[in-house]
């Protein structure tokens, strides 16, 4: 079963370091979403791609965050100069047009 | 995005039916009602969705009120593996990206 794959699953980093998460969507899904989830809260939307185009960014996505989806396949989410407040689970999801959105298992980030 | 209201938590016994309510009084005609659930330390998992008619699948049933201002997710026989946070989400099919906007959901506890 080739669902949405995220890597790494867990990352511990020191404050001020850069981190990058990768997401491989379900094959042929043209829509890709990034969410962030902190303890006790529901997932919060960060950004959305249709193919390689980034069509929407949340205000949560500060200038330290950047997401890319080259060639409309996998996507990366980079966080520069991490802060303790960035500690969260980062979720990737994909869908095909108006079809069901499927989520990956998430990437846990701990900033120490 | 139209809002949904769910109880913070509910409790059930194993092998008994569970009815999870959701109020969405401001639902629009193009909003589909989606349910996702999230098991501990995992990404959200699609459960079921509907527009006007009641829906059944292998995981659950969705009962939608005639005025569409409320809905109920029905788990016919709860198991311990159904313990999760259940999210009721309205998804606008005419929106440009069809993203999901999560609330806090209902934490379902299943007692053995």
mmCIF file of C-alpha atoms in Angstrom:
data_model
loop_
_atom_site.group_PDB
_atom_site.id
_atom_site.type_symbol
_atom_site.label_atom_id
_atom_site.label_comp_id
_atom_site.label_asym_id
_atom_site.label_seq_id
_atom_site.Cartn_x
_atom_site.Cartn_y
_atom_site.Cartn_z
ATOM 1 C CA UNK A 1 0.000 0.000 0.000
ATOM 2 C CA UNK A 2 1.704 3.193 -1.148
ATOM 3 C CA UNK A 3 0.105 5.801 1.033
ATOM 4 C CA UNK A 4 1.496 9.229 1.858
ATOM 5 C CA UNK A 5 5.040 8.802 3.105
ATOM 6 C CA UNK A 6 6.855 11.257 5.363
ATOM 7 C CA UNK A 7 10.494 11.382 6.363
ATOM 8 C CA UNK A 8 11.932 11.612 8.931
ATOM 9 C CA UNK A 9 9.272 10.474 11.383
ATOM 10 C CA UNK A 10 11.056 12.076 14.295
ATOM 11 C CA UNK A 11 13.599 14.880 14.452
ATOM 12 C CA UNK A 12 15.254 16.470 17.461
ATOM 13 C CA UNK A 13 17.173 19.616 16.714
ATOM 14 C CA UNK A 14 18.824 22.442 18.582
ATOM 15 C CA UNK A 15 17.292 25.888 18.514
ATOM 16 C CA UNK A 16 18.631 27.868 15.605
ATOM 17 C CA UNK A 17 19.294 24.890 13.344
ATOM 18 C CA UNK A 18 17.546 24.283 10.038
ATOM 19 C CA UNK A 19 15.403 21.217 9.437
ATOM 20 C CA UNK A 20 13.805 19.762 6.330
ATOM 21 C CA UNK A 21 10.914 17.331 6.050
ATOM 22 C CA UNK A 22 10.064 15.352 2.954
ATOM 23 C CA UNK A 23 6.673 14.152 1.788
ATOM 24 C CA UNK A 24 5.974 11.638 -0.960
ATOM 25 C CA UNK A 25 2.285 11.823 -1.882
ATOM 26 C CA UNK A 26 0.167 9.021 -3.239
ATOM 27 C CA UNK A 27 1.133 8.408 -6.839
ATOM 28 C CA UNK A 28 -0.672 10.675 -9.331
ATOM 29 C CA UNK A 29 -2.211 12.866 -6.640
ATOM 30 C CA UNK A 30 -1.886 16.385 -7.959
ATOM 31 C CA UNK A 31 -2.833 18.153 -4.723
ATOM 32 C CA UNK A 32 -0.538 18.244 -1.715
ATOM 33 C CA UNK A 33 -1.128 19.851 1.674
ATOM 34 C CA UNK A 34 1.028 20.588 4.711
ATOM 35 C CA UNK A 35 -0.443 20.892 8.192
ATOM 36 C CA UNK A 36 1.004 21.465 11.642
ATOM 37 C CA UNK A 37 -0.387 19.974 14.841
ATOM 38 C CA UNK A 38 0.515 20.782 18.428
ATOM 39 C CA UNK A 39 -0.521 18.757 21.476
ATOM 40 C CA UNK A 40 -4.235 18.893 22.204
ATOM 41 C CA UNK A 41 -5.094 20.789 19.026
ATOM 42 C CA UNK A 42 -6.435 19.743 15.660
ATOM 43 C CA UNK A 43 -4.189 20.000 12.608
ATOM 44 C CA UNK A 44 -3.720 23.544 11.269
ATOM 45 C CA UNK A 45 -3.375 24.230 7.568
ATOM 46 C CA UNK A 46 -0.008 25.583 6.435
ATOM 47 C CA UNK A 47 0.130 25.453 2.664
ATOM 48 C CA UNK A 48 -1.248 23.801 -0.460
ATOM 49 C CA UNK A 49 0.165 22.807 -3.835
ATOM 50 C CA UNK A 50 -1.577 21.928 -7.032
ATOM 51 C CA UNK A 51 1.033 20.137 -9.078
ATOM 52 C CA UNK A 52 4.180 22.259 -8.655
ATOM 53 C CA UNK A 53 2.346 25.515 -7.962
ATOM 54 C CA UNK A 54 2.013 26.700 -4.370
ATOM 55 C CA UNK A 55 -1.477 28.192 -4.425
ATOM 56 C CA UNK A 56 -2.142 29.074 -0.818
ATOM 57 C CA UNK A 57 -0.074 29.825 2.274
ATOM 58 C CA UNK A 58 -1.431 30.283 5.780
ATOM 59 C CA UNK A 59 -0.390 33.197 7.937
ATOM 60 C CA UNK A 60 1.107 30.513 10.190
ATOM 61 C CA UNK A 61 3.793 30.015 7.552
ATOM 62 C CA UNK A 62 6.307 32.625 8.667
ATOM 63 C CA UNK A 63 9.249 33.675 6.511
ATOM 64 C CA UNK A 64 11.363 31.026 8.256
ATOM 65 C CA UNK A 65 9.227 28.355 6.619
ATOM 66 C CA UNK A 66 9.487 27.406 2.973
ATOM 67 C CA UNK A 67 7.820 24.635 1.054
ATOM 68 C CA UNK A 68 8.534 23.355 -2.414
ATOM 69 C CA UNK A 69 7.166 20.763 -4.739
ATOM 70 C CA UNK A 70 9.515 20.483 -7.697
ATOM 71 C CA UNK A 71 8.069 18.732 -10.730
ATOM 72 C CA UNK A 72 4.797 18.243 -8.901
ATOM 73 C CA UNK A 73 5.926 15.060 -7.190
ATOM 74 C CA UNK A 74 7.457 14.978 -3.702
ATOM 75 C CA UNK A 75 7.452 18.033 -1.471
ATOM 76 C CA UNK A 76 9.814 19.451 1.121
ATOM 77 C CA UNK A 77 9.080 21.695 4.075
ATOM 78 C CA UNK A 78 12.094 23.549 5.443
ATOM 79 C CA UNK A 79 12.203 25.437 8.709
ATOM 80 C CA UNK A 80 15.124 27.809 9.134
ATOM 81 C CA UNK A 81 16.488 29.028 12.477
ATOM 82 C CA UNK A 82 14.169 26.764 14.436
ATOM 83 C CA UNK A 83 12.544 28.033 17.614
ATOM 84 C CA UNK A 84 11.058 26.067 20.493
ATOM 85 C CA UNK A 85 7.605 27.112 19.347
ATOM 86 C CA UNK A 86 8.164 25.163 16.144
ATOM 87 C CA UNK A 87 7.970 21.902 18.092
ATOM 88 C CA UNK A 88 4.978 20.098 16.635
ATOM 89 C CA UNK A 89 3.924 17.306 14.330
ATOM 90 C CA UNK A 90 4.080 18.253 10.664
ATOM 91 C CA UNK A 91 1.544 16.431 8.543
ATOM 92 C CA UNK A 92 1.491 16.001 4.804
ATOM 93 C CA UNK A 93 -1.611 15.027 2.865
ATOM 94 C CA UNK A 94 -2.512 14.501 -0.762
ATOM 95 C CA UNK A 95 -5.562 14.158 -2.949
ATOM 96 C CA UNK A 96 -6.626 13.964 -6.534
ATOM 97 C CA UNK A 97 -8.791 16.980 -7.416
ATOM 98 C CA UNK A 98 -11.996 16.765 -5.355
ATOM 99 C CA UNK A 99 -11.266 13.289 -4.080
ATOM 100 C CA UNK A 100 -10.638 12.255 -0.490
ATOM 101 C CA UNK A 101 -7.622 13.790 1.244
ATOM 102 C CA UNK A 102 -5.239 11.196 2.662
ATOM 103 C CA UNK A 103 -2.728 11.978 5.381
ATOM 104 C CA UNK A 104 0.693 10.640 6.149
ATOM 105 C CA UNK A 105 1.835 9.503 9.579
ATOM 106 C CA UNK A 106 3.443 12.845 10.329
ATOM 107 C CA UNK A 107 6.915 14.082 11.207
ATOM 108 C CA UNK A 108 7.499 14.961 14.845
ATOM 109 C CA UNK A 109 9.812 17.906 15.481
ATOM 110 C CA UNK A 110 11.300 18.654 18.880
ATOM 111 C CA UNK A 111 13.382 21.809 19.226
ATOM 112 C CA UNK A 112 15.614 21.824 22.299
ATOM 113 C CA UNK B 1 -15.203 28.255 6.530
ATOM 114 C CA UNK B 2 -18.429 27.090 8.122
ATOM 115 C CA UNK B 3 -17.936 25.959 11.722
ATOM 116 C CA UNK B 4 -18.786 22.708 13.431
ATOM 117 C CA UNK B 5 -19.459 22.050 17.118
ATOM 118 C CA UNK B 6 -18.636 18.734 18.741
ATOM 119 C CA UNK B 7 -18.526 17.555 22.354
ATOM 120 C CA UNK B 8 -15.011 17.579 23.759
ATOM 121 C CA UNK B 9 -15.188 13.965 24.844
ATOM 122 C CA UNK B 10 -17.388 10.894 24.904
ATOM 123 C CA UNK B 11 -17.136 7.492 26.475
ATOM 124 C CA UNK B 12 -18.366 4.136 25.260
ATOM 125 C CA UNK B 13 -18.163 0.475 26.128
ATOM 126 C CA UNK B 14 -16.624 -2.103 23.870
ATOM 127 C CA UNK B 15 -19.020 -3.785 21.430
ATOM 128 C CA UNK B 16 -21.713 -1.155 21.984
ATOM 129 C CA UNK B 17 -22.831 1.368 19.367
ATOM 130 C CA UNK B 18 -21.459 4.887 19.539
ATOM 131 C CA UNK B 19 -23.206 8.014 18.253
ATOM 132 C CA UNK B 20 -20.909 10.983 17.792
ATOM 133 C CA UNK B 21 -22.850 14.229 17.211
ATOM 134 C CA UNK B 22 -21.847 17.283 15.220
ATOM 135 C CA UNK B 23 -23.663 20.582 14.832
ATOM 136 C CA UNK B 24 -23.111 22.741 11.755
ATOM 137 C CA UNK B 25 -25.911 25.280 11.728
ATOM 138 C CA UNK B 26 -24.184 27.568 9.184
ATOM 139 C CA UNK B 27 -23.598 24.861 6.599
ATOM 140 C CA UNK B 28 -23.933 25.979 2.990
ATOM 141 C CA UNK B 29 -25.420 24.076 0.102
ATOM 142 C CA UNK B 30 -22.017 23.163 -1.315
ATOM 143 C CA UNK B 31 -20.516 21.894 1.941
ATOM 144 C CA UNK B 32 -19.881 18.196 2.242
ATOM 145 C CA UNK B 33 -19.761 16.768 5.778
ATOM 146 C CA UNK B 34 -16.534 14.850 6.349
ATOM 147 C CA UNK B 35 -15.431 12.777 9.297
ATOM 148 C CA UNK B 36 -11.832 11.946 10.052
ATOM 149 C CA UNK B 37 -10.362 10.245 13.066
ATOM 150 C CA UNK B 38 -6.903 10.394 14.547
ATOM 151 C CA UNK B 39 -5.435 7.607 16.606
ATOM 152 C CA UNK B 40 -2.661 8.487 19.064
ATOM 153 C CA UNK B 41 0.601 9.466 17.357
ATOM 154 C CA UNK B 42 -0.825 8.947 13.868
ATOM 155 C CA UNK B 43 -2.053 11.165 11.067
ATOM 156 C CA UNK B 44 -5.785 11.730 10.537
ATOM 157 C CA UNK B 45 -7.631 8.898 8.825
ATOM 158 C CA UNK B 46 -10.625 9.399 6.536
ATOM 159 C CA UNK B 47 -13.797 7.790 7.887
ATOM 160 C CA UNK B 48 -16.784 8.851 5.809
ATOM 161 C CA UNK B 49 -18.432 11.816 4.091
ATOM 162 C CA UNK B 50 -21.847 12.816 2.769
ATOM 163 C CA UNK B 51 -23.870 15.687 1.376
ATOM 164 C CA UNK B 52 -27.565 15.094 2.058
ATOM 165 C CA UNK B 53 -28.330 11.398 2.264
ATOM 166 C CA UNK B 54 -27.243 8.989 4.950
ATOM 167 C CA UNK B 55 -24.101 7.061 4.050
ATOM 168 C CA UNK B 56 -22.686 3.706 5.073
ATOM 169 C CA UNK B 57 -19.264 2.180 4.605
ATOM 170 C CA UNK B 58 -17.235 -0.549 6.229
ATOM 171 C CA UNK B 59 -16.036 1.745 9.000
ATOM 172 C CA UNK B 60 -19.142 3.660 10.017
ATOM 173 C CA UNK B 61 -22.485 5.216 9.110
ATOM 174 C CA UNK B 62 -23.245 8.896 8.710
ATOM 175 C CA UNK B 63 -26.717 10.152 9.523
ATOM 176 C CA UNK B 64 -27.471 13.654 8.238
ATOM 177 C CA UNK B 65 -30.401 15.682 9.516
ATOM 178 C CA UNK B 66 -32.983 16.718 6.974
ATOM 179 C CA UNK B 67 -32.082 20.409 7.357
ATOM 180 C CA UNK B 68 -28.362 19.455 7.248
ATOM 181 C CA UNK B 69 -27.651 21.498 10.351
ATOM 182 C CA UNK B 70 -26.437 18.485 12.260
ATOM 183 C CA UNK B 71 -25.061 15.022 11.648
ATOM 184 C CA UNK B 72 -24.141 11.928 13.610
ATOM 185 C CA UNK B 73 -21.301 9.499 13.048
ATOM 186 C CA UNK B 74 -22.329 6.018 14.079
ATOM 187 C CA UNK B 75 -19.881 3.286 14.995
ATOM 188 C CA UNK B 76 -22.024 0.180 15.135
ATOM 189 C CA UNK B 77 -19.850 -1.847 17.503
ATOM 190 C CA UNK B 78 -17.051 0.027 19.189
ATOM 191 C CA UNK B 79 -13.727 -1.707 19.635
ATOM 192 C CA UNK B 80 -10.698 -0.623 21.618
ATOM 193 C CA UNK B 81 -9.062 0.332 18.316
ATOM 194 C CA UNK B 82 -11.778 2.934 17.768
ATOM 195 C CA UNK B 83 -10.446 5.038 20.647
ATOM 196 C CA UNK B 84 -9.384 8.223 18.888
ATOM 197 C CA UNK B 85 -10.162 11.881 18.298
ATOM 198 C CA UNK B 86 -13.011 12.213 15.791
ATOM 199 C CA UNK B 87 -13.228 15.338 13.676
ATOM 200 C CA UNK B 88 -16.357 16.572 11.913
ATOM 201 C CA UNK B 89 -15.356 18.909 9.067
ATOM 202 C CA UNK B 90 -17.250 20.821 6.413
ATOM 203 C CA UNK B 91 -15.545 20.828 3.042
ATOM 204 C CA UNK B 92 -16.673 23.238 0.364
ATOM 205 C CA UNK B 93 -16.532 21.522 -3.004
ATOM 206 C CA UNK B 94 -16.639 24.861 -4.772
ATOM 207 C CA UNK B 95 -13.623 26.179 -2.888
ATOM 208 C CA UNK B 96 -10.442 26.617 -4.818
ATOM 209 C CA UNK B 97 -8.399 24.105 -2.886
ATOM 210 C CA UNK B 98 -10.844 21.982 -0.961
ATOM 211 C CA UNK B 99 -8.640 22.067 2.120
ATOM 212 C CA UNK B 100 -9.867 20.643 5.419
ATOM 213 C CA UNK B 101 -10.192 22.936 8.430
ATOM 214 C CA UNK B 102 -9.992 20.963 11.671
ATOM 215 C CA UNK B 103 -11.503 21.876 15.035
ATOM 216 C CA UNK B 104 -10.604 20.167 18.287
ATOM 217 C CA UNK B 105 -12.808 17.143 17.656
ATOM 218 C CA UNK B 106 -14.292 14.644 20.097
ATOM 219 C CA UNK B 107 -12.020 12.382 22.101
ATOM 220 C CA UNK B 108 -13.665 8.968 22.196
ATOM 221 C CA UNK B 109 -12.709 6.636 25.016
ATOM 222 C CA UNK B 110 -13.714 2.980 24.678
ATOM 223 C CA UNK B 111 -13.901 0.968 27.861
ATOM 224 C CA UNK B 112 -13.227 -2.797 27.784
#
